[in-house]
Coordinates of C-alpha atoms in Angstrom, one line a residue:
X95 CA -18.7 11.2 -13.5
X96 CA -16.0 8.7 -12.9
X97 CA -14.8 8.3 -9.3
X98 CA -11.2 9.0 -8.7
X99 CA -9.2 5.8 -8.2
X100 CA -5.5 5.0 -7.6
X101 CA -3.5 2.8 -9.9
X102 CA -1.2 1.7 -7.0
X103 CA -2.9 0.4 -3.9
X104 CA 0.0 1.4 -1.8
X105 CA -1.3 5.0 -2.1
X106 CA -4.7 4.1 -0.6
X107 CA -5.4 6.5 2.3
X108 CA -6.6 3.6 4.5
X109 CA -5.6 0.0 4.1
X110 CA -8.3 -2.6 4.7
X111 CA -9.9 -5.5 2.9
X112 CA -13.0 -3.3 2.3
X113 CA -11.0 -0.4 0.8
X114 CA -9.0 -2.8 -1.4
X115 CA -12.1 -4.5 -2.7
X116 CA -13.9 -1.2 -3.3
X117 CA -10.9 0.2 -5.2
X118 CA -10.6 -2.9 -7.4
X119 CA -14.4 -2.8 -8.0
X120 CA -14.4 0.9 -9.0
X121 CA -11.5 0.4 -11.4
X122 CA -13.0 -2.8 -12.9
X123 CA -16.3 -0.9 -13.6
X124 CA -14.2 1.7 -15.5
X125 CA -12.5 -1.0 -17.5
X126 CA -9.2 -0.5 -15.6
X127 CA -8.7 -4.2 -14.9
X128 CA -5.0 -3.8 -13.8
X129 CA -3.8 -2.3 -10.6
X130 CA -0.4 -2.2 -8.9
X131 CA 0.7 -3.0 -5.4
X132 CA 4.2 -1.5 -5.9
X133 CA 5.8 -3.8 -8.5
X134 CA 3.1 -6.5 -8.1
X135 CA 0.3 -6.5 -10.7
X136 CA -3.3 -7.2 -9.8
X137 CA -5.4 -8.4 -12.7
X138 CA -9.2 -8.8 -12.6
X139 CA -10.6 -11.0 -15.4
X140 CA -12.8 -8.8 -17.7
X141 CA -14.3 -11.7 -19.7
X142 CA -14.2 -9.5 -22.8
X143 CA -11.8 -7.8 -25.1
X144 CA -11.0 -4.3 -23.9
X145 CA -10.0 -1.5 -26.3
X146 CA -8.7 1.9 -25.6
X147 CA -8.3 4.6 -28.3
X148 CA -9.5 2.0 -30.8
X149 CA -6.7 -0.5 -30.0
X150 CA -6.6 -3.7 -28.0
X151 CA -4.9 -3.4 -24.7
X152 CA -2.3 -5.9 -26.0
X153 CA -1.8 -4.5 -29.5
X154 CA 1.8 -5.0 -30.5
X155 CA 2.1 -1.4 -31.5
X156 CA 1.9 -0.6 -27.7
X157 CA 5.0 -2.6 -26.8
X158 CA 7.3 0.3 -27.6
X159 CA 5.4 2.4 -25.1
X160 CA 6.6 0.1 -22.3
X161 CA 10.1 -0.6 -23.7
X162 CA 12.9 0.8 -21.6
X163 CA 10.6 2.5 -19.1
X164 CA 10.6 1.9 -15.3
X165 CA 7.6 0.2 -13.9
X166 CA 6.3 3.3 -12.0
X167 CA 6.4 5.2 -15.3
X168 CA 3.9 2.8 -16.9
X169 CA 0.3 2.2 -16.4
X170 CA -0.5 -1.1 -14.7
X171 CA -0.2 -3.8 -17.4
X172 CA 1.3 -7.2 -18.0
X173 CA 3.7 -5.6 -20.4
X174 CA 5.0 -3.4 -17.6
X175 CA 5.8 -6.5 -15.4
X176 CA 7.5 -8.2 -18.3
X177 CA 9.6 -5.1 -19.0
X178 CA 10.6 -4.9 -15.4
X179 CA 11.8 -8.5 -15.4
X180 CA 13.5 -8.1 -18.7
X181 CA 15.3 -4.9 -17.9
X182 CA 16.5 -6.2 -14.5
X183 CA 17.9 -9.3 -16.3
X184 CA 19.8 -7.1 -18.8
X185 CA 21.0 -4.6 -16.2
X186 CA 22.0 -6.9 -13.4
X187 CA 22.8 -10.1 -15.4
X188 CA 20.7 -12.2 -13.1
X189 CA 17.9 -14.7 -13.7
X190 CA 14.4 -13.4 -13.2
X191 CA 11.1 -15.1 -12.6
X192 CA 7.5 -14.0 -13.0
X193 CA 4.9 -15.7 -10.9
X194 CA 1.3 -15.6 -12.0
X195 CA -1.2 -16.9 -9.4
X196 CA -4.9 -17.0 -8.8
X197 CA -7.8 -19.4 -8.7
X198 CA -9.4 -21.1 -11.7
X199 CA -11.0 -18.7 -14.1
X200 CA -9.1 -15.6 -12.8
X201 CA -7.1 -15.2 -16.1
X202 CA -3.7 -16.7 -15.4
X203 CA -3.4 -18.4 -18.8
X204 CA -4.3 -15.2 -20.7
X205 CA -2.0 -13.1 -18.6
X206 CA 0.9 -15.5 -19.2
X207 CA 0.3 -15.1 -23.0
X208 CA 0.6 -11.4 -22.8
X209 CA 3.8 -11.6 -20.8
X210 CA 5.2 -14.1 -23.3
X211 CA 4.0 -11.9 -26.2
X212 CA 6.0 -8.9 -24.8
X213 CA 9.2 -10.9 -24.1
X214 CA 9.1 -12.6 -27.5
X215 CA 8.7 -9.2 -29.3
X216 CA 11.0 -7.1 -27.3
X217 CA 13.8 -9.6 -27.4
X218 CA 13.9 -9.3 -31.2
X219 CA 14.7 -5.6 -30.7
X220 CA 17.2 -6.2 -27.9
X221 CA 20.2 -4.7 -29.7
X222 CA 18.6 -1.3 -29.9
X223 CA 18.1 -1.5 -26.1
X224 CA 21.8 -1.8 -25.3
X225 CA 23.9 1.3 -24.5
X226 CA 26.8 -0.4 -26.3
X227 CA 25.6 -2.3 -29.4
X228 CA 27.6 -5.6 -29.0
X229 CA 26.4 -6.9 -32.3
X230 CA 28.2 -4.2 -34.3
X231 CA 31.3 -6.3 -33.8
X232 CA 29.7 -9.2 -35.8
X233 CA 29.7 -9.7 -39.5
X234 CA 26.5 -9.2 -41.4
X235 CA 26.2 -13.0 -42.0
X236 CA 26.5 -13.6 -38.3
X237 CA 23.9 -11.0 -37.5
X238 CA 21.5 -12.5 -40.0
X239 CA 22.1 -16.0 -38.6
X240 CA 21.4 -14.8 -35.0
X241 CA 18.3 -12.9 -36.2
X242 CA 17.0 -16.1 -37.9
X243 CA 17.4 -18.1 -34.7
X244 CA 15.8 -15.5 -32.6
X245 CA 12.8 -15.0 -34.9
X246 CA 12.3 -18.8 -35.1
X247 CA 12.3 -19.1 -31.3
X248 CA 9.9 -16.2 -31.0
X249 CA 7.5 -17.9 -33.4
X250 CA 7.7 -21.2 -31.6
X251 CA 7.2 -19.5 -28.2
X252 CA 4.0 -17.8 -29.4
X253 CA 2.7 -20.9 -31.2
X254 CA 3.5 -23.3 -28.3
X255 CA 0.8 -22.0 -26.0
X256 CA -2.2 -23.1 -28.2
X257 CA -0.7 -26.6 -28.5
X258 CA -0.3 -26.9 -24.7
X259 CA -3.9 -25.6 -24.2
X260 CA -5.4 -28.1 -26.7
X261 CA -3.9 -31.1 -24.8
X262 CA -3.8 -29.7 -21.3
X263 CA -6.9 -27.4 -21.0
X264 CA -10.6 -28.1 -20.6
X265 CA -13.9 -26.5 -19.9
X266 CA -14.9 -26.5 -16.2
X267 CA -17.9 -25.0 -14.4
X268 CA -15.7 -22.1 -13.5
X269 CA -13.6 -21.6 -16.6
X270 CA -14.1 -22.3 -20.3
X271 CA -10.3 -22.7 -20.8
X272 CA -9.0 -24.0 -17.5
X273 CA -5.4 -25.3 -17.4
X274 CA -5.5 -28.7 -15.8
X275 CA -1.8 -28.6 -15.0
X276 CA 0.8 -26.3 -13.5
X277 CA 3.1 -24.8 -16.1
X278 CA 6.7 -23.5 -15.6
X279 CA 8.2 -21.9 -18.8
X280 CA 11.9 -21.3 -18.8
X281 CA 13.3 -18.9 -21.4
X282 CA 16.9 -18.9 -22.4
X283 CA 18.5 -15.5 -23.3
X284 CA 21.8 -14.7 -25.0
X285 CA 24.0 -11.8 -23.6
X286 CA 22.2 -9.3 -25.8
X287 CA 18.9 -10.2 -24.2
X288 CA 17.5 -12.2 -27.2
X289 CA 15.5 -15.3 -26.6
X290 CA 17.4 -18.3 -28.1
X291 CA 15.6 -21.2 -26.5
X292 CA 13.2 -22.4 -23.9
X293 CA 11.7 -25.3 -21.9
X294 CA 8.2 -26.0 -20.6
X295 CA 7.7 -28.1 -17.5
X296 CA 4.3 -29.3 -16.5
X297 CA 3.1 -30.2 -13.0
X298 CA 0.3 -32.4 -11.8
X299 CA -1.6 -32.9 -15.1
X300 CA -5.1 -33.9 -14.2
X301 CA -5.0 -37.3 -15.9
X302 CA -8.2 -38.6 -14.4
X303 CA -10.2 -36.0 -16.5
X304 CA -9.6 -38.3 -19.5
X305 CA -12.0 -40.9 -18.1
X306 CA -14.4 -38.9 -16.1
X307 CA -15.7 -35.3 -15.8
X308 CA -18.1 -33.5 -13.5
X309 CA -21.5 -32.4 -14.7
X310 CA -21.3 -29.3 -17.0
X311 CA -17.6 -29.9 -17.8
X312 CA -15.7 -31.3 -20.8
X313 CA -12.7 -33.5 -21.4
X314 CA -9.5 -32.0 -22.8
X315 CA -10.1 -29.7 -25.8
X316 CA -8.2 -32.0 -28.2
X317 CA -10.8 -34.7 -28.3
X318 CA -13.6 -32.4 -29.4
X319 CA -11.3 -30.6 -31.9
X320 CA -10.5 -34.0 -33.4
X321 CA -14.1 -35.1 -33.8
X322 CA -15.2 -31.8 -35.2
X323 CA -12.3 -31.1 -37.5
X324 CA -10.9 -34.4 -38.8
X325 CA -11.6 -35.2 -42.5
X326 CA -14.1 -37.8 -43.6
X327 CA -11.2 -40.0 -44.7
X328 CA -9.4 -39.8 -41.4
X329 CA -12.6 -40.4 -39.5
X330 CA -13.2 -43.5 -41.6
X331 CA -9.6 -44.7 -41.1
X332 CA -9.8 -44.2 -37.3
X333 CA -13.4 -45.3 -37.0
X334 CA -14.5 -42.1 -35.4
X335 CA -18.2 -41.2 -34.8
X336 CA -20.1 -38.5 -33.1
X337 CA -19.0 -37.4 -29.7
X338 CA -22.2 -38.8 -28.2
X339 CA -20.9 -42.3 -28.9
X340 CA -18.0 -42.2 -26.5
X341 CA -18.1 -42.9 -22.8
X342 CA -15.1 -40.5 -22.2
X343 CA -17.2 -37.7 -23.5
X344 CA -20.2 -38.7 -21.5
X345 CA -21.8 -35.3 -20.5
X346 CA -24.1 -33.2 -22.6
X347 CA -21.7 -30.3 -22.3
X348 CA -19.8 -30.9 -25.6
X349 CA -19.5 -27.4 -27.0
X350 CA -18.3 -24.1 -25.7
X351 CA -20.1 -20.9 -26.4
X352 CA -18.2 -18.8 -28.9
X353 CA -15.7 -21.6 -29.7
X354 CA -15.6 -23.5 -33.1
X355 CA -13.9 -26.8 -32.5
X356 CA -13.6 -27.4 -36.3
X357 CA -11.6 -24.1 -36.6
X358 CA -9.6 -24.9 -33.5
X359 CA -8.6 -28.2 -35.0
X360 CA -7.3 -26.5 -38.2
X361 CA -5.4 -23.9 -36.1
X362 CA -4.0 -26.7 -33.9
X363 CA -2.4 -28.3 -37.0
X364 CA -0.8 -25.0 -38.0
X365 CA 0.5 -24.4 -34.5
X366 CA 2.0 -27.9 -34.3
X367 CA 3.7 -27.5 -37.6
X368 CA 5.1 -24.1 -36.4
X369 CA 6.7 -25.6 -33.3
X370 CA 8.3 -28.4 -35.3
X371 CA 6.0 -31.4 -35.1
X372 CA 6.1 -33.2 -38.4
X373 CA 2.9 -34.1 -40.3
X374 CA 3.5 -37.8 -39.8
X375 CA 3.8 -37.3 -36.0
X376 CA 0.7 -35.2 -36.0
X377 CA -1.3 -38.0 -37.6
X378 CA 0.1 -40.4 -35.1
X379 CA -1.0 -38.1 -32.2
X380 CA -4.5 -37.9 -33.6
X381 CA -4.6 -41.7 -34.1
X382 CA -3.7 -42.2 -30.4
X383 CA -6.4 -39.8 -29.4
X384 CA -8.9 -41.9 -31.4
X385 CA -7.6 -45.0 -29.7
X386 CA -8.1 -43.5 -26.3
X387 CA -11.8 -42.7 -27.2
X388 CA -12.3 -46.3 -28.4
X389 CA -10.7 -47.7 -25.3
X390 CA -13.1 -45.8 -23.2
X391 CA -15.9 -47.8 -24.7
X392 CA -14.4 -51.1 -23.6
X393 CA -16.3 -52.7 -20.7
X394 CA -14.6 -54.9 -18.2
X395 CA -16.5 -57.4 -16.1
X396 CA -14.9 -58.5 -12.9
X397 CA -15.9 -60.0 -9.5
X398 CA -15.8 -57.4 -6.8
X399 CA -14.6 -58.8 -3.5
X400 CA -15.4 -55.8 -1.4
X401 CA -11.8 -54.6 -1.1
X402 CA -11.9 -52.5 -4.2
X403 CA -13.9 -49.3 -4.6
X404 CA -14.2 -46.8 -7.5
X405 CA -11.1 -44.6 -7.4
X406 CA -12.0 -41.0 -6.6
X407 CA -9.5 -38.5 -7.8
X408 CA -8.0 -36.0 -5.3
X409 CA -7.8 -32.5 -6.5
X410 CA -4.4 -30.8 -6.0
X411 CA -3.4 -31.0 -2.3
X412 CA -1.4 -27.8 -1.7
X413 CA 0.5 -26.9 1.5
X414 CA 2.2 -29.8 3.2
X415 CA 2.9 -30.3 6.9
X416 CA 6.6 -30.7 6.8
X417 CA 8.9 -30.6 9.8
X418 CA 12.4 -31.9 10.5
X419 CA 11.2 -33.7 13.6
X420 CA 8.2 -35.4 12.1
X421 CA 7.2 -36.9 8.7
X422 CA 5.0 -34.9 6.5
X423 CA 1.5 -36.0 5.3
X424 CA 2.8 -37.2 2.0
X425 CA 5.7 -39.3 3.3
X426 CA 3.4 -40.8 5.9
X427 CA 0.9 -41.6 3.2
X428 CA 3.6 -43.3 1.1
X429 CA 4.6 -45.3 4.1
X430 CA 1.0 -46.6 4.6
X431 CA 0.6 -47.3 0.9
X432 CA 3.6 -49.6 1.0
X433 CA 1.6 -51.8 3.4
X434 CA -1.0 -53.9 1.6
X435 CA -4.7 -53.3 2.3
X436 CA -4.2 -50.2 4.4
X437 CA -7.6 -49.1 5.8
X438 CA -8.9 -45.6 6.1
X439 CA -9.3 -46.0 9.8
X440 CA -5.6 -47.0 10.2
X441 CA -4.4 -44.1 8.1
X442 CA -6.6 -41.6 10.0
X443 CA -5.3 -43.0 13.3
X444 CA -1.7 -42.5 12.1
X445 CA -2.4 -38.9 11.1
X446 CA -4.1 -38.0 14.4
X447 CA -1.3 -39.7 16.4
X448 CA 1.5 -38.1 14.4
X449 CA 0.2 -34.6 14.2
X450 CA -1.5 -34.3 17.7
X451 CA 0.8 -31.3 18.6
X452 CA 0.9 -29.8 15.1
X453 CA -1.1 -26.5 15.1
X454 CA -1.8 -26.6 11.4
X455 CA -3.4 -30.0 11.6
X456 CA -7.1 -30.0 12.8
X457 CA -8.5 -33.3 14.0
X458 CA -12.1 -34.0 13.3
X459 CA -14.4 -33.8 16.3
X460 CA -16.3 -36.9 15.2
X461 CA -14.9 -40.3 14.2
X462 CA -14.5 -40.6 10.5
X463 CA -12.1 -40.0 7.5
X464 CA -12.1 -36.2 7.6
X465 CA -9.3 -33.9 8.8
X466 CA -8.5 -30.2 8.1
X467 CA -5.3 -28.2 7.4
X468 CA -5.0 -24.6 8.5
X469 CA -3.5 -23.0 5.4
X470 CA -2.3 -19.4 5.1
X471 CA -5.6 -18.4 3.5
X472 CA -7.9 -20.4 5.8
X473 CA -8.9 -23.9 6.9
X474 CA -9.3 -26.6 4.2
X475 CA -11.0 -29.9 4.9
X476 CA -9.8 -33.2 3.3
X477 CA -11.4 -36.6 3.1
X478 CA -9.1 -39.6 3.5
X479 CA -11.6 -42.0 1.9
X480 CA -9.6 -42.6 -1.3
X481 CA -6.2 -41.0 -0.5
X482 CA -4.4 -44.4 -0.6
X483 CA -5.9 -45.4 -4.0
X484 CA -5.2 -42.0 -5.6
X485 CA -1.7 -42.0 -4.3
X486 CA -0.8 -45.2 -6.1
X487 CA 0.2 -44.6 -9.7
X488 CA -1.7 -47.4 -11.4
X489 CA 0.3 -47.3 -14.6
X490 CA 2.2 -50.5 -13.7
X491 CA 5.5 -51.7 -15.1
X492 CA 3.7 -54.6 -16.9
X493 CA 1.5 -52.2 -18.8
X494 CA 4.6 -50.1 -19.8
X495 CA 6.3 -53.3 -21.0
X496 CA 3.4 -54.4 -23.2
X497 CA 3.0 -51.0 -24.7
X498 CA 6.6 -50.9 -25.6
X499 CA 6.0 -53.9 -27.8
X500 CA 3.5 -52.0 -29.9
X501 CA 3.7 -52.2 -33.7
X502 CA 3.3 -48.5 -33.7
X503 CA 6.7 -46.8 -33.7
X504 CA 5.3 -43.6 -32.3
X505 CA 3.9 -45.4 -29.2
X506 CA 7.2 -47.3 -28.7
X507 CA 9.2 -44.1 -28.8
X508 CA 6.7 -42.3 -26.6
X509 CA 7.0 -44.9 -23.8
X510 CA 10.6 -45.8 -24.2
X511 CA 12.0 -47.0 -20.9
X512 CA 15.4 -45.5 -20.2
X513 CA 15.6 -46.7 -16.6
X514 CA 18.5 -49.0 -15.5
X515 CA 17.7 -52.6 -14.5
X516 CA 18.2 -51.6 -10.9
X517 CA 15.6 -48.8 -11.2
X518 CA 13.1 -51.1 -12.9
X519 CA 13.2 -53.4 -9.8
X520 CA 12.1 -50.5 -7.5
X521 CA 8.5 -49.8 -6.6
X522 CA 6.8 -47.3 -9.0
X523 CA 6.9 -43.8 -7.5
X524 CA 3.6 -42.7 -5.8
X525 CA 1.6 -39.7 -6.9
X526 CA 2.7 -37.8 -3.8
X527 CA 6.3 -38.7 -4.4
X528 CA 6.2 -37.4 -7.9
X529 CA 4.5 -34.2 -6.7
X530 CA 7.1 -33.6 -4.1
X531 CA 9.9 -34.2 -6.5
X532 CA 8.4 -31.8 -9.0
X533 CA 7.8 -29.1 -6.4
X534 CA 11.4 -29.5 -5.0
X535 CA 12.8 -29.1 -8.5
X536 CA 10.7 -26.1 -9.1
X537 CA 11.7 -24.4 -5.9
X538 CA 15.4 -25.0 -6.7
X539 CA 14.8 -23.4 -10.1
X540 CA 13.1 -20.4 -8.6
X541 CA 15.8 -20.0 -6.0
X542 CA 18.3 -19.6 -8.8
X543 CA 16.2 -16.5 -9.9
X544 CA 15.7 -13.3 -8.0
X545 CA 13.9 -14.3 -4.7
X546 CA 11.0 -12.3 -3.4
X547 CA 11.0 -10.1 -0.3
X548 CA 14.5 -11.2 0.7
X549 CA 16.7 -10.1 -2.2
X550 CA 20.4 -9.9 -2.9
X551 CA 19.6 -7.8 -6.0
X552 CA 17.7 -4.6 -6.7
X553 CA 14.7 -6.7 -7.8
X554 CA 11.0 -6.0 -7.6
X555 CA 8.7 -9.0 -7.2
X556 CA 7.9 -9.8 -10.8
X557 CA 4.5 -11.4 -10.2
X558 CA 0.8 -11.0 -11.1
X559 CA -2.1 -11.9 -8.8
X560 CA -5.2 -12.7 -10.9
X561 CA -8.7 -12.2 -9.5
X562 CA -12.0 -13.7 -10.7
X563 CA -14.8 -11.1 -10.5
X564 CA -17.8 -13.5 -10.6
X565 CA -18.7 -17.1 -10.9
X566 CA -20.9 -16.7 -14.0
X567 CA -18.1 -15.6 -16.4
X568 CA -20.0 -12.4 -17.2
X569 CA -18.3 -9.2 -18.2
X570 CA -19.0 -6.1 -16.2
X571 CA -20.2 -7.9 -13.2
X572 CA -18.3 -8.1 -9.9
X573 CA -19.2 -10.1 -6.8
X574 CA -17.6 -8.2 -3.9
X575 CA -17.9 -11.2 -1.6
X576 CA -16.1 -13.5 -4.0
X577 CA -13.4 -10.8 -4.6
X578 CA -13.0 -10.3 -0.9
X579 CA -12.3 -14.0 -0.4
X580 CA -9.6 -13.9 -3.1
X581 CA -8.1 -10.7 -1.6
X582 CA -7.7 -12.7 1.6
X583 CA -6.3 -15.8 -0.1
X584 CA -3.7 -13.8 -2.0
X585 CA -2.8 -11.8 1.1
X586 CA -3.1 -8.4 -0.7
X587 CA -3.7 -6.3 2.4
X588 CA -0.6 -7.8 4.1
X589 CA 1.4 -7.2 0.8
X590 CA 0.4 -3.6 0.9
X591 CA 1.5 -3.1 4.5
X592 CA 4.8 -4.9 4.0
X593 CA 5.7 -2.7 1.0
X594 CA 4.8 0.4 2.9
X595 CA 7.1 -0.5 5.7
X596 CA 10.0 -2.2 3.9
X597 CA 12.9 -1.3 1.6
X598 CA 12.7 -1.9 -2.1
X599 CA 16.4 -2.3 -2.5
X600 CA 19.0 -4.1 -0.4
X601 CA 22.5 -4.8 -1.8
X602 CA 26.1 -5.4 -0.7
X603 CA 28.4 -2.5 -0.8
X604 CA 30.7 -4.2 -3.3
X605 CA 27.8 -4.8 -5.8
X606 CA 26.4 -1.4 -5.2
X607 CA 29.7 0.3 -5.9
X608 CA 30.3 -1.9 -9.0
X609 CA 27.1 -0.6 -10.6
X610 CA 27.0 3.0 -9.4
X611 CA 30.7 3.9 -8.9
X612 CA 30.7 6.0 -12.1
X613 CA 28.5 8.6 -10.4
X614 CA 31.2 9.9 -8.1
X615 CA 34.8 10.9 -8.7
X616 CA 35.6 9.4 -5.4
X617 CA 34.9 6.0 -6.7
X618 CA 35.7 6.3 -10.4
X619 CA 38.0 5.6 -12.2
X620 CA 39.7 4.4 -9.0
X621 CA 37.9 3.3 -5.9
X622 CA 39.3 4.9 -2.8
X623 CA 38.9 3.8 0.8
X624 CA 36.1 1.3 -0.1
X625 CA 37.7 -1.7 1.5
X626 CA 36.4 -0.6 4.9
X627 CA 33.0 -1.7 6.0
X628 CA 30.7 0.5 8.1
X629 CA 29.8 -0.7 11.6
X630 CA 26.3 -0.9 12.9
X631 CA 26.6 2.6 14.4
X632 CA 27.8 4.2 11.1
X633 CA 24.3 4.7 9.7
X634 CA 22.6 7.8 8.4
X635 CA 19.8 9.6 6.6
X636 CA 20.1 10.7 3.0
X637 CA 19.0 14.3 2.4
X638 CA 15.9 14.2 0.2
X639 CA 16.9 12.5 -3.1
X640 CA 14.8 14.2 -5.8
X641 CA 14.0 12.9 -9.2
X642 CA 16.6 13.3 -11.9
X643 CA 14.7 16.2 -13.5
X644 CA 14.6 18.1 -10.2
X645 CA 18.3 17.5 -9.7
X646 CA 19.2 18.8 -13.2
X647 CA 17.0 21.9 -12.6
X648 CA 18.7 22.6 -9.3
X649 CA 22.2 22.4 -10.8
X650 CA 21.1 24.7 -13.7
X651 CA 20.0 27.3 -11.2
X652 CA 23.3 27.1 -9.4
X653 CA 21.8 25.3 -6.4
X654 CA 23.5 22.5 -4.6
X655 CA 22.0 19.2 -5.7
X656 CA 21.0 16.5 -3.1
X657 CA 23.6 13.9 -2.4
X658 CA 23.3 10.4 -3.8
X659 CA 23.5 7.3 -1.5
X660 CA 26.9 6.6 -3.1
X661 CA 28.3 10.1 -2.1
X662 CA 26.9 9.8 1.4
X663 CA 28.6 6.4 1.7
X664 CA 31.9 7.9 0.7
X665 CA 31.4 10.7 3.2
X666 CA 31.0 8.2 5.9
X667 CA 34.2 6.4 4.9
X668 CA 36.0 9.7 4.8
X669 CA 34.7 10.6 8.2
X670 CA 36.0 7.3 9.6
X671 CA 39.4 7.9 8.1
X672 CA 39.4 11.7 8.8
X673 CA 39.9 12.5 5.1
X674 CA 38.0 15.3 3.2
X675 CA 35.6 14.4 0.4
X676 CA 35.4 16.1 -2.9
X677 CA 32.8 18.9 -3.1
X678 CA 31.2 18.4 0.3
X679 CA 32.1 19.1 3.9
X680 CA 32.5 16.0 6.0
X681 CA 29.5 15.8 8.4
X682 CA 30.3 15.6 12.1
X683 CA 29.0 13.6 13.7
X684 CA 27.4 11.0 11.5
X685 CA 23.7 10.9 12.0
X686 CA 22.2 7.7 13.2
X687 CA 19.6 6.3 10.7
X688 CA 16.0 7.3 11.4
X689 CA 13.1 6.4 9.2
X690 CA 11.5 9.3 7.4
X691 CA 8.6 8.3 5.2
X692 CA 8.4 11.8 3.8
X693 CA 11.9 11.7 2.4
X694 CA 12.1 10.3 -1.1
X695 CA 15.7 9.2 -0.6
X696 CA 15.3 7.5 2.8
X697 CA 17.9 4.9 3.1
X698 CA 20.0 3.0 5.6
X699 CA 23.6 1.8 5.7
X700 CA 23.8 -1.5 7.4
X701 CA 26.8 -3.6 8.4
X702 CA 27.2 -5.2 5.0
X703 CA 24.5 -3.7 2.8
X704 CA 22.9 -0.5 1.5
X705 CA 19.1 -0.2 1.9
X706 CA 17.0 2.2 -0.1
X707 CA 13.4 2.6 0.8
X708 CA 11.6 4.1 -2.2
X709 CA 11.7 2.8 -5.7
X710 CA 11.8 6.3 -7.1
X711 CA 15.2 6.9 -5.5
X712 CA 16.6 3.7 -7.1
X713 CA 15.1 4.8 -10.5
X714 CA 16.8 8.2 -10.1
X715 CA 20.1 6.4 -9.6
X716 CA 19.5 4.3 -12.7
X717 CA 18.7 7.4 -14.7
X718 CA 21.9 9.1 -13.5
X719 CA 23.9 6.0 -14.4
X720 CA 22.3 5.9 -17.9
X721 CA 23.1 9.6 -18.4
X722 CA 26.7 9.0 -17.3
X723 CA 27.4 6.0 -19.5
X724 CA 27.9 7.9 -22.8
X725 CA 30.4 10.3 -21.0
X726 CA 32.4 7.3 -19.7
X727 CA 32.3 5.7 -23.2
X728 CA 33.6 8.9 -24.7
X729 CA 36.5 9.1 -22.2
X730 CA 37.5 5.5 -23.0
X731 CA 37.2 6.1 -26.7
X732 CA 39.3 9.2 -26.5
X733 CA 42.0 7.4 -24.5
X734 CA 42.0 4.6 -27.1
X735 CA 42.4 7.1 -30.0
X736 CA 45.3 8.8 -28.2
X737 CA 47.1 5.4 -27.9
X738 CA 46.7 4.9 -31.6

């Protein structure tokens, strides 16, 4: 018999790493690969296609099951997270962001595909999701034109992922389709919630993989696709041979189990055509891939003077030591790189001297080039041996200049230099500078969306934490030690505890009233006495706010229904002004707020904001609002008819 599990880890009787890992393991063995922590989705990579009731978990026929439903009403699924973000964007007219995190091989790329699949499909049906169908005001020709644009964008969004994967993904020892870059996809929506455009920004593309790969790994997929799928005529024109002939494809690992590179090449052409890349441009791209392979076979002979060593690539350096009173690691690295022939010893001395009082920096106990950084998830050790070389972007201006003289128009346009003369005189930006600039730009973009934990909107953290169950990429097998390490790195236990203790909703009174004022005759159609703000002492407890169904049943039986936060708020205002409220006696005195975890409607009235503890209470408010909208529309319509 199957052990009972919980779909939301917040409901665990006891919260500990062991309990979380055991629960995830039990669900994984039962093919329940998705689990909630409140609105956060935990995804454990199944390494296989899972079907339920004869259908794939991601069958498009299931999209309607998630459409228009609150997250707690759905089983854990990427579609549920996508629906949550989409509905909040529609309801609150605010940007949303979905963060998908996890280590290599945990399933981030596949999860992002499912999220994109849902958004692309549901946005084409957006007009049916609106309470007031805005498009009915448009002519049929205008509707068809909009639908054509939306469907075209939907097709491009779905087809863009395979193109990005071909040129940016590779097989590693941990993942057969590992993204070797960070990806930020920005979708643009019209007021009706339809996708009308988008951008894809990449971060830290692993360029060094082109020239060297670790044992058991491959170069980017596109090279193998080209060699396996190009026609005989194209191979002859581009002088292509077997993969064994190229230094850039040096390892024996040249195929992926279950993947046909010839078929992938044919599919890549179809996908590139679908996203708008012309046939001539596709041939130019393939030609440049062939040129890169040939370039890898060129051997340079030079005299080594001892000051040059093979450049060793640094994997992504994550958290930075940044402080207003001291330079960070990257700025200090840039400073030393600006000095010719900087030695490892000098750089290590500068680091040790600068960060001697920094608790996150750990100096090596023995003399050498090693230091450690205490990250959130643990201590990570770094070797300075080739920091300086890797930090210098070796694609020099002179090389750009020569390539811009190419007889190939595609190459000239690809490397077109649009910098001003003043910018051309500056030192080329270092790798760390480019990284910081990209990260800062990304943070600015994310800050324009709904922030996490500290929110000015009724938002739920739209994010997914992906977990890798084992190192061997085997379905049905779970390594609890490996999963425990990821649970620690992702901070899942802390996340559970924070969500148990905190409020899911925090909003200013003005915005709260703007959205929910139609639920009370005190605030609609005219808002009375709402200019006053409650003081810190004017806080209270909401009588148990039951689900909408329970409220309707109570009213049908003639019982007094529980008060909504909006009504309690007006009661407080009335109490301050000694004015009666409609339908309820003014409570005297006002009860100071006291947390009550058993009360579904537990809330707090702060100095400037309303705080609601449980998501179900907010969902009840939303349901009440949705039920009220048709009545309001009927009142407005009747008033308009009377005027006519």
